[in-house]
Coordinates of N, CA and C in Angstrom, one line a residue:
M1 N -102.1 -21.1 -28.0 CA -102.3 -20.3 -26.8 C -103.1 -19.0 -27.1
E2 N -103.9 -18.6 -26.1 CA -104.8 -17.4 -26.3 C -103.9 -16.2 -26.7
L3 N -104.4 -15.5 -27.8 CA -103.7 -14.4 -28.3 C -104.2 -13.0 -27.8
T4 N -105.3 -13.1 -27.0 CA -105.8 -11.9 -26.4 C -105.7 -12.0 -24.9
L5 N -105.3 -10.9 -24.3 CA -105.2 -10.8 -22.8 C -106.2 -9.8 -22.3
K6 N -107.0 -10.2 -21.4 CA -108.0 -9.3 -20.7 C -107.3 -8.8 -19.4
F7 N -107.0 -7.5 -19.3 CA -106.3 -6.9 -18.2 C -107.1 -5.8 -17.7
G8 N -107.7 -6.0 -16.5 CA -108.6 -5.0 -16.0 C -109.7 -4.7 -16.9
E9 N -110.0 -3.5 -17.3 CA -111.1 -3.2 -18.2 C -110.7 -3.3 -19.7
N10 N -109.5 -3.6 -20.0 CA -109.0 -3.5 -21.3 C -108.6 -4.9 -21.8
A11 N -108.6 -5.1 -23.1 CA -108.1 -6.3 -23.8 C -107.1 -5.9 -24.8
T12 N -106.0 -6.8 -24.9 CA -104.9 -6.5 -25.8 C -104.6 -7.7 -26.6
T13 N -104.2 -7.6 -27.8 CA -103.8 -8.7 -28.7 C -102.3 -8.8 -28.7
A14 N -101.7 -10.0 -28.6 CA -100.3 -10.2 -28.5 C -99.5 -9.9 -29.8
D15 N -98.3 -9.4 -29.6 CA -97.3 -9.5 -30.7 C -96.7 -10.9 -30.5
V16 N -96.5 -11.7 -31.5 CA -96.1 -13.1 -31.4 C -94.7 -13.2 -32.0
R17 N -93.8 -13.8 -31.2 CA -92.4 -14.1 -31.7 C -92.5 -15.5 -32.2
K18 N -92.1 -15.6 -33.5 CA -92.1 -16.9 -34.2 C -90.8 -17.6 -34.2
L19 N -90.8 -18.8 -34.6 CA -89.5 -19.6 -34.7 C -88.5 -18.9 -35.6
H20 N -89.0 -18.4 -36.8 CA -88.1 -17.8 -37.7 C -87.5 -16.6 -37.2
D21 N -88.1 -15.9 -36.2 CA -87.6 -14.7 -35.6 C -86.4 -15.1 -34.7
M22 N -86.3 -16.4 -34.3 CA -85.2 -16.8 -33.4 C -84.0 -17.3 -34.1
E23 N -84.0 -17.3 -35.5 CA -83.0 -18.0 -36.3 C -81.6 -17.7 -35.9
Y24 N -81.3 -16.4 -35.6 CA -79.9 -16.0 -35.4 C -79.4 -16.2 -34.0
V25 N -80.2 -16.7 -33.1 CA -79.8 -16.8 -31.7 C -79.9 -18.2 -31.2
I26 N -80.2 -19.2 -32.0 CA -80.4 -20.6 -31.6 C -79.1 -21.3 -31.6
F27 N -78.8 -22.0 -30.5 CA -77.6 -22.8 -30.4 C -77.6 -24.0 -31.3
D28 N -78.7 -24.7 -31.3 CA -78.8 -26.0 -32.0 C -79.1 -25.8 -33.5
R29 N -78.1 -25.4 -34.3 CA -78.3 -25.1 -35.7 C -78.8 -26.3 -36.5
E30 N -78.4 -27.5 -36.2 CA -78.8 -28.7 -36.9 C -80.3 -28.9 -36.7
W31 N -80.8 -28.7 -35.5 CA -82.2 -28.9 -35.3 C -83.0 -27.8 -36.0
F32 N -82.5 -26.5 -36.0 CA -83.2 -25.5 -36.7 C -83.3 -25.7 -38.2
D33 N -82.1 -26.1 -38.8 CA -82.1 -26.3 -40.2 C -83.0 -27.4 -40.7
K34 N -83.3 -28.4 -39.8 CA -84.2 -29.5 -40.2 C -85.7 -29.2 -39.9
A35 N -85.9 -28.0 -39.2 CA -87.3 -27.7 -38.9 C -88.1 -27.4 -40.1
E36 N -89.2 -28.1 -40.3 CA -90.0 -28.0 -41.5 C -91.0 -26.8 -41.4
E37 N -91.4 -26.5 -40.2 CA -92.3 -25.4 -39.9 C -91.6 -24.3 -39.1
R38 N -91.4 -23.2 -39.7 CA -90.7 -22.1 -39.0 C -91.6 -20.9 -38.6
N39 N -92.9 -21.1 -38.8 CA -93.8 -20.1 -38.4 C -94.5 -20.4 -37.1
L40 N -93.9 -21.3 -36.3 CA -94.5 -21.7 -35.1 C -94.4 -20.6 -34.0
D41 N -95.4 -20.5 -33.2 CA -95.4 -19.5 -32.1 C -94.4 -19.9 -31.1
M42 N -93.5 -19.0 -30.6 CA -92.6 -19.2 -29.6 C -93.0 -18.6 -28.3
Y43 N -93.3 -17.3 -28.3 CA -93.8 -16.6 -27.1 C -94.6 -15.4 -27.5
Y44 N -95.3 -14.8 -26.5 CA -96.3 -13.8 -26.7 C -96.1 -12.6 -25.9
M45 N -96.1 -11.4 -26.5 CA -95.8 -10.1 -25.8 C -97.1 -9.2 -25.9
F46 N -97.6 -8.9 -24.7 CA -98.8 -8.0 -24.6 C -98.2 -6.7 -24.1
R47 N -98.2 -5.7 -25.0 CA -97.5 -4.4 -24.7 C -98.5 -3.3 -24.3
D48 N -97.9 -2.4 -23.6 CA -98.6 -1.1 -23.2 C -99.9 -1.4 -22.5
L49 N -99.9 -2.2 -21.4 CA -101.1 -2.6 -20.7 C -101.5 -1.6 -19.6
S50 N -102.7 -1.5 -19.3 CA -103.2 -0.8 -18.2 C -104.6 -1.3 -17.8
K51 N -105.0 -1.2 -16.6 CA -106.3 -1.8 -16.1 C -107.4 -0.9 -16.5
N52 N -107.2 0.4 -16.7 CA -108.3 1.3 -17.1 C -107.7 2.5 -17.8
D53 N -108.5 3.3 -18.3 CA -108.0 4.5 -19.1 C -107.3 5.5 -18.3
T54 N -107.7 5.6 -17.0 CA -107.1 6.6 -16.1 C -105.6 6.2 -15.9
D55 N -105.4 4.9 -15.6 CA -104.1 4.3 -15.4 C -103.3 4.6 -16.7
H56 N -103.9 4.3 -17.8 CA -103.1 4.4 -19.0 C -102.6 5.8 -19.3
E57 N -103.4 6.8 -19.0 CA -103.0 8.2 -19.2 C -101.9 8.6 -18.2
L58 N -101.9 8.0 -17.0 CA -100.9 8.3 -16.0 C -99.6 7.6 -16.4
I59 N -99.7 6.4 -16.9 CA -98.5 5.6 -17.3 C -97.8 6.3 -18.5
K60 N -98.7 6.7 -19.4 CA -98.1 7.4 -20.6 C -97.5 8.7 -20.3
A61 N -98.1 9.5 -19.4 CA -97.6 10.8 -19.0 C -96.3 10.7 -18.3
S62 N -96.1 9.5 -17.6 CA -94.9 9.3 -16.9 C -93.8 8.7 -17.8
G63 N -94.1 8.5 -19.0 CA -93.1 8.0 -20.0 C -92.8 6.5 -19.8
L64 N -93.7 5.8 -19.3 CA -93.5 4.4 -18.9 C -94.4 3.5 -19.8
R65 N -94.1 2.2 -19.7 CA -94.9 1.2 -20.4 C -94.9 -0.1 -19.5
Y66 N -96.1 -0.7 -19.4 CA -96.2 -2.0 -18.6 C -96.6 -3.1 -19.6
D67 N -95.8 -4.2 -19.6 CA -96.0 -5.3 -20.6 C -96.2 -6.6 -19.8
I68 N -96.7 -7.6 -20.5 CA -96.7 -8.9 -20.0 C -96.3 -9.9 -21.1
T69 N -95.4 -10.8 -20.8 CA -94.9 -11.8 -21.8 C -95.2 -13.2 -21.3
R70 N -95.7 -14.0 -22.2 CA -96.0 -15.4 -21.9 C -95.0 -16.3 -22.7
I71 N -94.3 -17.2 -22.1 CA -93.4 -18.1 -22.7 C -93.8 -19.5 -22.3
P72 N -94.5 -20.3 -23.2 CA -94.8 -21.7 -22.9 C -93.6 -22.5 -22.8
P73 N -93.6 -23.6 -22.1 CA -92.5 -24.5 -22.0 C -92.2 -25.2 -23.4
D74 N -90.9 -25.2 -23.8 CA -90.6 -25.8 -25.1 C -89.1 -25.9 -25.1
M75 N -88.6 -26.6 -26.1 CA -87.2 -26.7 -26.4 C -86.9 -26.3 -27.8
L76 N -85.8 -25.6 -27.9 CA -85.2 -25.2 -29.2 C -84.1 -26.2 -29.6
G77 N -84.6 -27.4 -29.9 CA -83.6 -28.5 -30.1 C -83.1 -28.9 -28.7
S78 N -81.8 -28.7 -28.5 CA -81.2 -29.1 -27.2 C -81.2 -27.9 -26.2
E79 N -81.7 -26.8 -26.6 CA -81.7 -25.6 -25.8 C -83.1 -25.2 -25.2
Y80 N -83.2 -24.8 -24.0 CA -84.4 -24.3 -23.5 C -84.9 -23.1 -24.2
I81 N -86.2 -23.0 -24.3 CA -86.8 -21.8 -25.0 C -86.4 -20.5 -24.2
K82 N -86.3 -19.4 -25.0 CA -85.8 -18.2 -24.4 C -86.3 -17.0 -25.3
T83 N -86.1 -15.8 -24.8 CA -86.4 -14.6 -25.6 C -85.2 -14.4 -26.5
V84 N -85.3 -13.6 -27.5 CA -84.2 -13.3 -28.4 C -83.1 -12.6 -27.7
G85 N -83.4 -11.7 -26.8 CA -82.4 -11.0 -26.0 C -82.1 -9.7 -26.6
H86 N -81.8 -8.7 -25.8 CA -81.5 -7.3 -26.3 C -80.7 -6.5 -25.3
Y87 N -80.2 -5.4 -25.7 CA -79.7 -4.3 -24.9 C -80.6 -3.1 -25.0
H88 N -80.3 -2.1 -24.1 CA -81.0 -0.9 -24.1 C -80.1 0.2 -24.6
P89 N -80.7 1.3 -25.2 CA -79.8 2.4 -25.7 C -79.5 3.3 -24.5
Y90 N -78.6 4.3 -24.8 CA -78.3 5.3 -23.8 C -79.4 6.3 -23.7
V91 N -79.5 6.8 -22.4 CA -80.4 8.0 -22.2 C -79.8 9.2 -22.9
P92 N -80.5 9.9 -23.7 CA -79.9 11.0 -24.4 C -79.2 12.0 -23.5
G93 N -78.0 12.3 -24.0 CA -77.1 13.3 -23.2 C -76.4 12.7 -22.1
T94 N -76.4 11.4 -21.9 CA -75.7 10.7 -20.8 C -74.9 9.5 -21.3
D95 N -74.1 8.9 -20.4 CA -73.4 7.7 -20.7 C -74.0 6.5 -19.9
I96 N -75.3 6.6 -19.7 CA -76.0 5.5 -18.9 C -77.1 5.0 -19.8
T97 N -77.3 3.7 -19.8 CA -78.4 3.1 -20.6 C -79.6 2.9 -19.7
Y98 N -80.8 2.8 -20.3 CA -82.0 2.6 -19.6 C -82.1 1.3 -18.9
P99 N -82.6 1.2 -17.7 CA -82.8 0.0 -17.0 C -84.2 -0.6 -17.3
E100 N -84.5 -1.7 -16.7 CA -85.9 -2.3 -16.9 C -86.1 -3.2 -15.6
V101 N -87.3 -3.4 -15.3 CA -87.6 -4.3 -14.1 C -88.7 -5.3 -14.5
Y102 N -88.5 -6.6 -14.1 CA -89.4 -7.7 -14.4 C -90.0 -8.2 -13.1
Q103 N -91.1 -8.8 -13.2 CA -91.7 -9.6 -12.1 C -92.3 -10.9 -12.7
V104 N -92.0 -12.0 -12.0 CA -92.6 -13.3 -12.5 C -94.1 -13.4 -11.9
L105 N -95.0 -13.5 -12.8 CA -96.4 -13.6 -12.4 C -96.9 -15.1 -12.2
E106 N -96.4 -15.9 -13.1 CA -96.6 -17.4 -13.0 C -95.4 -18.1 -13.5
G107 N -95.2 -19.3 -12.9 CA -94.1 -20.1 -13.4 C -92.8 -19.7 -12.8
S108 N -91.7 -19.9 -13.5 CA -90.4 -19.5 -13.0 C -89.5 -19.1 -14.2
A109 N -88.6 -18.2 -14.0 CA -87.7 -17.6 -15.0 C -86.3 -17.7 -14.7
T110 N -85.5 -17.9 -15.7 CA -84.0 -17.8 -15.5 C -83.6 -16.5 -16.3
Y111 N -83.2 -15.5 -15.6 CA -82.7 -14.3 -16.3 C -81.2 -14.3 -16.4
L112 N -80.7 -14.2 -17.6 CA -79.3 -14.1 -17.9 C -79.0 -12.6 -18.3
L113 N -78.1 -12.0 -17.6 CA -77.8 -10.6 -17.8 C -76.3 -10.5 -18.1
Q114 N -75.9 -9.7 -19.1 CA -74.5 -9.6 -19.4 C -74.1 -8.1 -19.7
K115 N -72.9 -7.8 -19.3 CA -72.4 -6.4 -19.5 C -71.1 -6.6 -20.3
V116 N -71.1 -5.8 -21.4 CA -70.0 -5.9 -22.3 C -69.1 -4.7 -22.3
D117 N -67.9 -4.8 -22.7 CA -67.0 -3.6 -22.8 C -67.6 -2.7 -23.9
P118 N -67.9 -1.4 -23.5 CA -68.5 -0.5 -24.5 C -67.7 -0.4 -25.8
G119 N -68.3 -0.7 -26.9 CA -67.7 -0.6 -28.2 C -67.0 -1.9 -28.6
V120 N -67.0 -2.9 -27.7 CA -66.4 -4.2 -28.0 C -67.4 -5.3 -27.5
E121 N -68.4 -5.6 -28.4 CA -69.5 -6.3 -28.0 C -69.2 -7.8 -27.7
D122 N -68.0 -8.3 -28.1 CA -67.7 -9.7 -27.9 C -66.8 -9.9 -26.7
R123 N -66.5 -8.8 -25.9 CA -65.7 -8.9 -24.7 C -66.7 -8.6 -23.5
V124 N -67.0 -9.7 -22.8 CA -68.0 -9.6 -21.7 C -67.3 -9.3 -20.4
L125 N -67.8 -8.3 -19.7 CA -67.2 -7.9 -18.4 C -67.9 -8.6 -17.2
D126 N -69.1 -9.0 -17.4 CA -69.9 -9.6 -16.3 C -71.1 -10.4 -16.8
V127 N -71.3 -11.5 -16.2 CA -72.5 -12.3 -16.6 C -73.2 -12.7 -15.2
V128 N -74.4 -12.4 -15.1 CA -75.2 -12.7 -13.9 C -76.4 -13.5 -14.3
V129 N -76.7 -14.6 -13.5 CA -77.9 -15.4 -13.7 C -78.7 -15.3 -12.4
V130 N -80.0 -14.9 -12.6 CA -81.0 -14.9 -11.5 C -82.1 -15.8 -11.8
E131 N -82.3 -16.8 -10.9 CA -83.5 -17.7 -11.0 C -84.6 -17.2 -10.2
A132 N -85.7 -16.8 -10.8 CA -86.8 -16.2 -10.1 C -88.1 -17.0 -10.2
E133 N -88.8 -17.0 -9.1 CA -90.1 -17.7 -8.9 C -91.2 -16.7 -8.9
E134 N -92.4 -17.2 -8.8 CA -93.6 -16.4 -8.8 C -93.5 -15.3 -7.7
G135 N -93.8 -14.1 -8.1 CA -93.7 -12.9 -7.2 C -92.4 -12.2 -7.2
D136 N -91.3 -12.9 -7.6 CA -90.0 -12.2 -7.5 C -89.9 -11.1 -8.5
C137 N -89.1 -10.1 -8.1 CA -88.8 -9.0 -9.1 C -87.3 -9.0 -9.4
V138 N -86.9 -8.7 -10.6 CA -85.5 -8.7 -11.0 C -85.3 -7.4 -11.8
L139 N -84.4 -6.6 -11.4 CA -84.1 -5.4 -12.0 C -82.8 -5.5 -13.0
V140 N -83.0 -5.1 -14.2 CA -81.9 -5.1 -15.2 C -81.3 -3.7 -15.1
P141 N -80.1 -3.6 -14.5 CA -79.5 -2.3 -14.3 C -78.9 -1.7 -15.6
P142 N -78.6 -0.4 -15.6 CA -77.9 0.1 -16.8 C -76.7 -0.6 -17.1
G143 N -76.4 -0.7 -18.5 CA -75.2 -1.4 -18.9 C -75.4 -2.8 -19.3
Y144 N -76.5 -3.4 -18.9 CA -76.7 -4.9 -19.1 C -77.7 -5.2 -20.2
G145 N -77.3 -6.2 -21.1 CA -78.2 -6.8 -21.9 C -78.8 -8.0 -21.2
H146 N -79.9 -8.6 -21.8 CA -80.5 -9.7 -21.0 C -81.4 -10.6 -21.9
V147 N -81.4 -11.8 -21.5 CA -82.2 -12.9 -22.1 C -83.0 -13.5 -21.0
T148 N -84.3 -13.9 -21.3 CA -85.1 -14.6 -20.3 C -85.3 -16.0 -20.9
I149 N -85.1 -17.0 -20.0 CA -85.2 -18.4 -20.3 C -86.3 -19.1 -19.5
N150 N -87.1 -19.9 -20.1 CA -88.0 -20.8 -19.4 C -87.5 -22.2 -19.4
A151 N -86.9 -22.6 -18.3 CA -86.3 -23.9 -18.2 C -87.2 -24.8 -17.4
S152 N -88.5 -24.5 -17.3 CA -89.4 -25.3 -16.5 C -90.4 -26.0 -17.4
E153 N -91.3 -26.7 -16.8 CA -92.3 -27.5 -17.6 C -93.6 -26.7 -17.5
K154 N -93.6 -25.5 -17.1 CA -94.8 -24.7 -17.0 C -94.7 -23.4 -17.8
T155 N -95.8 -22.8 -18.2 CA -95.8 -21.5 -18.9 C -95.3 -20.5 -17.9
L156 N -94.3 -19.7 -18.4 CA -93.8 -18.5 -17.7 C -94.6 -17.3 -18.1
E157 N -95.2 -16.6 -17.2 CA -95.8 -15.3 -17.4 C -95.1 -14.3 -16.6
M158 N -94.6 -13.2 -17.2 CA -93.8 -12.2 -16.5 C -94.3 -10.8 -17.0
A159 N -94.2 -9.9 -16.1 CA -94.5 -8.5 -16.4 C -93.2 -7.6 -16.4
N160 N -93.2 -6.5 -17.1 CA -92.1 -5.6 -17.0 C -92.6 -4.2 -17.1
W161 N -91.9 -3.3 -16.3 CA -92.0 -1.9 -16.5 C -90.7 -1.4 -17.2
V162 N -90.9 -0.5 -18.1 CA -89.8 0.1 -18.9 C -90.2 1.5 -19.4
C163 N -89.1 2.3 -19.7 CA -89.4 3.5 -20.4 C -90.0 3.3 -21.7
R164 N -91.0 4.1 -22.1 CA -91.7 3.8 -23.4 C -91.0 4.6 -24.5
D165 N -90.0 5.4 -24.3 CA -89.4 6.3 -25.3 C -88.2 5.7 -26.0
F166 N -88.0 4.4 -26.0 CA -86.8 3.9 -26.8 C -87.2 2.6 -27.4
S167 N -86.3 2.1 -28.3 CA -86.5 0.8 -28.9 C -85.3 -0.1 -28.5
S168 N -85.6 -1.3 -28.2 CA -84.6 -2.3 -27.8 C -83.6 -2.5 -28.9
V169 N -82.3 -2.8 -28.5 CA -81.2 -3.0 -29.4 C -81.0 -4.5 -29.5
Y170 N -81.4 -5.2 -30.6 CA -81.2 -6.6 -30.8 C -80.0 -7.0 -31.5
E171 N -79.5 -6.2 -32.4 CA -78.4 -6.6 -33.3 C -77.2 -7.1 -32.7
P172 N -76.6 -6.6 -31.6 CA -75.4 -7.2 -31.1 C -75.6 -8.6 -30.6
I173 N -76.7 -9.0 -30.1 CA -77.0 -10.4 -29.7 C -77.1 -11.2 -30.9
K174 N -77.8 -10.7 -32.0 CA -77.9 -11.5 -33.2 C -76.6 -11.8 -33.9
R175 N -75.8 -10.7 -33.9 CA -74.5 -10.9 -34.6 C -73.6 -11.9 -34.0
L176 N -73.8 -12.2 -32.7 CA -73.0 -13.2 -32.0 C -73.8 -14.4 -31.7
S177 N -74.9 -14.6 -32.4 CA -75.7 -15.8 -32.4 C -76.2 -16.2 -31.0
G178 N -76.5 -15.1 -30.2 CA -77.1 -15.3 -28.9 C -76.3 -14.6 -27.8
A179 N -76.6 -14.9 -26.6 CA -75.9 -14.3 -25.4 C -74.6 -15.1 -25.2
A180 N -73.9 -14.7 -24.1 CA -72.6 -15.3 -23.8 C -72.7 -16.7 -23.4
Y181 N -73.9 -17.2 -22.9 CA -74.1 -18.6 -22.6 C -75.5 -19.0 -23.1
F182 N -75.5 -20.3 -23.4 CA -76.8 -21.0 -23.8 C -77.1 -21.9 -22.6
L183 N -78.4 -22.1 -22.3 CA -78.9 -23.0 -21.3 C -79.4 -24.2 -22.0
L184 N -78.7 -25.3 -21.8 CA -79.1 -26.6 -22.4 C -79.5 -27.5 -21.2
K185 N -80.1 -28.7 -21.5 CA -80.5 -29.6 -20.4 C -79.3 -30.0 -19.6
T186 N -78.1 -30.0 -20.1 CA -76.9 -30.3 -19.4 C -76.3 -29.2 -18.6
G187 N -76.9 -28.0 -18.8 CA -76.4 -26.8 -18.0 C -76.0 -25.7 -19.0
F188 N -75.4 -24.7 -18.5 CA -74.9 -23.6 -19.3 C -73.7 -23.9 -20.1
L189 N -73.7 -23.5 -21.3 CA -72.6 -23.7 -22.3 C -72.2 -22.3 -22.8
Q190 N -70.9 -22.0 -22.8 CA -70.4 -20.8 -23.2 C -70.5 -20.6 -24.7
N191 N -70.9 -19.5 -25.2 CA -71.0 -19.2 -26.6 C -69.6 -18.9 -27.2
P192 N -69.1 -19.7 -28.1 CA -67.7 -19.6 -28.5 C -67.4 -18.3 -29.4
L193 N -68.5 -17.6 -29.8 CA -68.2 -16.5 -30.7 C -67.8 -15.2 -29.9
Y194 N -68.0 -15.3 -28.5 CA -67.5 -14.2 -27.7 C -66.0 -14.4 -27.4
R195 N -65.3 -13.3 -27.5 CA -63.8 -13.4 -27.3 C -63.4 -13.7 -25.8
D196 N -64.0 -12.9 -24.9 CA -63.7 -13.0 -23.5 C -65.1 -13.1 -22.7
V197 N -65.2 -14.1 -21.9 CA -66.4 -14.4 -21.1 C -66.0 -14.8 -19.7
P198 N -66.4 -14.1 -18.7 CA -66.2 -14.5 -17.3 C -67.1 -15.6 -16.9
P199 N -66.8 -16.3 -15.8 CA -67.7 -17.3 -15.2 C -69.0 -16.6 -14.8
I200 N -70.1 -17.4 -14.8 CA -71.4 -16.8 -14.3 C -71.4 -16.5 -12.8
R201 N -71.9 -15.4 -12.5 CA -72.2 -15.1 -11.1 C -73.7 -15.4 -10.8
Y202 N -74.0 -16.2 -9.9 CA -75.4 -16.6 -9.6 C -75.9 -15.7 -8.4
L203 N -77.0 -15.0 -8.6 CA -77.5 -14.1 -7.6 C -79.0 -14.5 -7.4
K204 N -79.5 -14.2 -6.2 CA -80.9 -14.4 -5.9 C -81.7 -13.2 -6.0
P205 N -83.0 -13.3 -6.3 CA -83.8 -12.0 -6.4 C -83.9 -11.4 -5.0
R206 N -84.0 -10.1 -4.9 CA -84.1 -9.5 -3.6 C -85.0 -8.2 -3.7
D207 N -85.6 -7.9 -2.6 CA -86.4 -6.7 -2.5 C -85.6 -5.5 -2.8
L208 N -86.2 -4.5 -3.4 CA -85.5 -3.2 -3.6 C -86.5 -2.1 -3.1
P209 N -86.5 -1.9 -1.8 CA -87.5 -1.0 -1.3 C -87.4 0.5 -1.8
E210 N -86.2 0.9 -2.2 CA -86.0 2.3 -2.6 C -86.8 2.5 -3.9
F211 N -87.1 1.4 -4.6 CA -87.9 1.5 -5.9 C -89.3 0.9 -5.7
G212 N -89.7 0.5 -4.5 CA -91.0 0.0 -4.3 C -91.2 -1.4 -4.7
L213 N -90.1 -2.2 -4.9 CA -90.2 -3.5 -5.5 C -90.0 -4.5 -4.3
F214 N -91.0 -5.4 -4.1 CA -91.0 -6.4 -3.1 C -91.6 -7.7 -3.6
S215 N -90.9 -8.8 -3.3 CA -91.4 -10.1 -3.7 C -92.8 -10.3 -3.2
G216 N -93.7 -10.8 -4.1 CA -95.1 -11.0 -3.7 C -96.0 -9.8 -3.7
K217 N -95.5 -8.6 -3.9 CA -96.3 -7.4 -4.0 C -96.4 -7.1 -5.5
E218 N -97.7 -7.0 -6.0 CA -97.9 -6.8 -7.4 C -97.3 -5.6 -7.9
M219 N -96.3 -5.7 -8.9 CA -95.6 -4.6 -9.4 C -96.4 -3.5 -10.1
Y220 N -97.5 -4.0 -10.7 CA -98.4 -3.1 -11.4 C -98.9 -2.0 -10.5
E221 N -99.1 -2.3 -9.2 CA -99.7 -1.3 -8.3 C -98.8 -0.1 -8.1
L222 N -97.6 -0.1 -8.6 CA -96.8 1.1 -8.5 C -97.4 2.2 -9.4
V223 N -98.3 1.9 -10.2 CA -99.0 2.9 -10.9 C -99.6 4.0 -10.0
H224 N -99.9 3.6 -8.7 CA -100.5 4.5 -7.7 C -99.4 5.2 -6.9
D225 N -98.1 4.8 -7.2 CA -97.0 5.5 -6.5 C -95.9 5.6 -7.6
I226 N -96.3 6.2 -8.7 CA -95.5 6.1 -10.0 C -94.2 6.8 -9.9
E227 N -94.0 7.7 -9.0 CA -92.7 8.4 -8.8 C -91.6 7.4 -8.5
K228 N -92.0 6.3 -7.8 CA -91.0 5.2 -7.5 C -90.4 4.6 -8.8
L229 N -91.0 4.8 -9.9 CA -90.5 4.2 -11.1 C -89.8 5.2 -12.0
R230 N -89.5 6.4 -11.5 CA -88.8 7.4 -12.2 C -87.4 7.0 -12.6
F231 N -86.8 6.0 -11.8 CA -85.5 5.5 -12.1 C -85.4 4.9 -13.5
L232 N -86.6 4.5 -14.1 CA -86.6 3.9 -15.4 C -86.5 4.9 -16.5
T233 N -86.9 6.1 -16.3 CA -86.8 7.1 -17.3 C -85.7 8.1 -17.1
A234 N -85.2 8.2 -15.8 CA -84.1 9.1 -15.5 C -83.1 8.4 -14.7
P235 N -82.5 7.3 -15.1 CA -81.6 6.5 -14.3 C -80.3 7.3 -13.9
Q236 N -80.0 8.3 -14.6 CA -78.8 9.2 -14.2 C -79.0 9.8 -12.9
D237 N -80.3 10.0 -12.4 CA -80.6 10.5 -11.1 C -80.5 9.5 -10.0
F238 N -80.3 8.2 -10.3 CA -80.4 7.2 -9.3 C -79.1 6.3 -9.4
S239 N -78.0 6.8 -9.9 CA -76.8 6.0 -10.2 C -76.4 5.3 -9.0
Y240 N -76.4 5.9 -7.8 CA -75.9 5.2 -6.6 C -76.7 3.9 -6.3
S241 N -78.0 4.1 -6.3 CA -78.9 2.9 -6.0 C -78.8 1.8 -7.1
L242 N -78.7 2.2 -8.3 CA -78.7 1.3 -9.4 C -77.3 0.5 -9.5
E243 N -76.3 1.2 -9.1 CA -75.0 0.5 -9.1 C -74.9 -0.6 -8.0
R244 N -75.8 -0.5 -7.0 CA -75.8 -1.5 -5.9 C -76.7 -2.6 -6.1
V245 N -77.4 -2.7 -7.3 CA -78.3 -3.8 -7.5 C -77.6 -5.1 -7.6
F246 N -76.4 -5.1 -8.2 CA -75.6 -6.3 -8.3 C -74.4 -6.2 -7.4

């Protein structure tokens, strides 16, 4: 797949997630152990995008980052291809973690979000699955880790807005060999390494007008109304609206 993305006036080279990067989160261990080539491309992340230099300065000054990820259709043995999965850290001086928002640009996505008991990473309080199609937006609220799955036969391309001032937290997902559920061709299967896991709640994508998020409306264009995205950098000021996302 093409490793360079032309976006507006700018071109960006992808960070590539390889098969060996997925080692600790793959369900089908027998398949992985037999894989002869572990340097295969899994998915592609184009980070810190902007259509022009003016937009980039505005995005940067607002403490934000706009990315695009491409996930070709594939199987990890008996499991559908997915991202590694991660949590977000706490906003300094608060007890709230950073949120993130996604939009499907092409294909379809299955977003699995999970909330764990603080300090007890194998005790899950909530699991939400949102199946999103082209144009749909999905907000990951504070407190939730998430994994994106491409369970289709087409390439998934999705965008995200996120605060640029933190690093994602991958280790809890890796320690437990993945999220609370794996998506196989036969359906979702619970990860036995988690101590307590509730049933999945299935939700549909919905518009969030208070944040300027509407299905079919290009999310990037919020660069021209960037105050709408302040909830990503200061979620503590939007607790009421963020708590109503789910």
